[in-house]
Tab-separated table of C-alpha atoms in Angstrom:
chain	number	residue	atom	x	y	z
A	1	ILE	CA	-0.858	6.044	-10.919
A	2	LYS	CA	1.029	3.026	-9.637
A	3	PHE	CA	-0.331	0.255	-7.415
A	4	ILE	CA	1.847	-2.115	-5.262
A	5	GLY	CA	0.874	-4.540	-2.670
A	6	ILE	CA	2.882	-5.388	0.517
A	7	SER	CA	2.347	-8.749	2.240
A	8	ILE	CA	3.105	-9.064	5.855
A	9	ASP	CA	2.333	-12.752	6.003
A	10	ILE	CA	4.212	-14.428	8.816
A	11	GLU	CA	4.532	-17.585	6.747
A	12	GLY	CA	6.642	-15.789	4.216
A	13	PRO	CA	6.318	-14.896	0.573
A	14	ARG	CA	4.802	-18.160	-0.763
A	15	ALA	CA	1.772	-17.811	1.503
A	16	ILE	CA	0.284	-15.024	-0.498
A	17	GLN	CA	1.071	-16.223	-3.957
A	18	PRO	CA	-1.908	-18.501	-4.283
A	19	ILE	CA	-4.119	-15.630	-3.401
A	20	ILE	CA	-2.491	-13.311	-5.909
A	21	ASP	CA	-2.893	-15.984	-8.718
A	22	ARG	CA	-6.521	-16.792	-7.725
A	23	LEU	CA	-7.578	-13.143	-7.818
A	24	LYS	CA	-5.430	-12.299	-10.786
A	25	VAL	CA	-3.803	-9.440	-9.185
A	26	GLY	CA	-2.632	-7.045	-11.922
A	27	PHE	CA	0.111	-5.174	-9.825
A	28	PRO	CA	3.349	-6.241	-8.152
A	29	VAL	CA	2.946	-7.616	-4.511
A	30	TYR	CA	6.204	-7.629	-2.378
A	31	TRP	CA	6.725	-9.547	0.892
A	32	TYR	CA	8.056	-7.325	3.506
A	33	GLY	CA	7.136	-9.506	6.614
A	34	GLU	CA	6.067	-8.655	10.090
A	35	SER	CA	8.585	-5.731	10.408
A	36	ALA	CA	6.254	-3.716	8.018
A	37	VAL	CA	3.514	-3.481	10.767
A	38	LYS	CA	5.814	-1.162	12.900
A	39	LYS	CA	7.527	0.523	10.032
A	40	PHE	CA	4.407	1.590	8.270
A	41	SER	CA	2.166	1.899	11.311
A	42	ILE	CA	-0.270	-0.782	9.990
A	43	PHE	CA	-3.323	-1.097	12.290
A	44	ALA	CA	-5.728	-2.854	9.981
A	45	ILE	CA	-5.557	-5.442	7.252
A	46	PRO	CA	-6.005	-4.501	4.411
A	47	MET	CA	-4.457	-0.918	4.778
A	48	ILE	CA	-4.268	1.271	1.942
A	49	TYR	CA	-1.898	4.178	1.695
A	50	PHE	CA	-2.096	6.904	-0.886
A	51	VAL	CA	1.368	8.365	-1.560
A	52	LYS	CA	2.172	11.530	-3.513
A	53	ASN	CA	5.616	12.886	-3.929
A	54	GLY	CA	6.954	10.319	-1.550
A	55	GLN	CA	4.680	11.373	1.233
A	56	VAL	CA	1.687	9.491	2.598
A	57	ILE	CA	-1.235	11.786	2.042
A	58	GLU	CA	-4.098	9.481	3.309
A	59	LYS	CA	-4.569	5.989	4.901
A	60	LEU	CA	-7.636	3.819	4.502
A	61	PRO	CA	-7.894	0.968	6.877
A	62	GLY	CA	-10.136	-2.024	6.217
A	63	LYS	CA	-11.910	-3.405	3.265
A	64	ARG	CA	-13.543	-0.946	0.847
A	65	SER	CA	-15.741	-1.477	-2.046
A	66	GLU	CA	-14.547	-0.864	-5.659
A	67	ARG	CA	-16.924	2.206	-5.964
A	68	ASP	CA	-15.517	3.648	-2.841
A	69	LEU	CA	-12.054	3.208	-3.871
A	70	GLU	CA	-12.640	4.585	-7.363
A	71	LYS	CA	-14.288	7.602	-5.786
A	72	LYS	CA	-11.385	8.219	-3.416
A	73	ILE	CA	-8.920	7.812	-6.266
A	74	ARG	CA	-10.640	10.143	-8.546
A	75	GLY	CA	-10.806	12.731	-5.772
A	76	LEU	CA	-7.122	12.550	-5.188
A	77	LEU	CA	-6.380	12.926	-8.803
A	78	ASP	CA	-8.210	16.109	-8.735
A	79	LEU	CA	-5.848	17.594	-6.134
């Protein structure tokens, strides 16, 4: 399993870095900018995409609890 983050912050990549540092995010976060909204059909923030073999298999809009995310990930691993 790999996790990555994509920032669409209009203020650029520097805007997200203090948050990444404060939360001690343990996966890479890339700045893509506003063009990601259209390209990836983002309609909520945060937006979680589950990708398998290069295909989006599920989208989860909005904030989720750690327990809900763990349950979702475990379910997808059983596929």
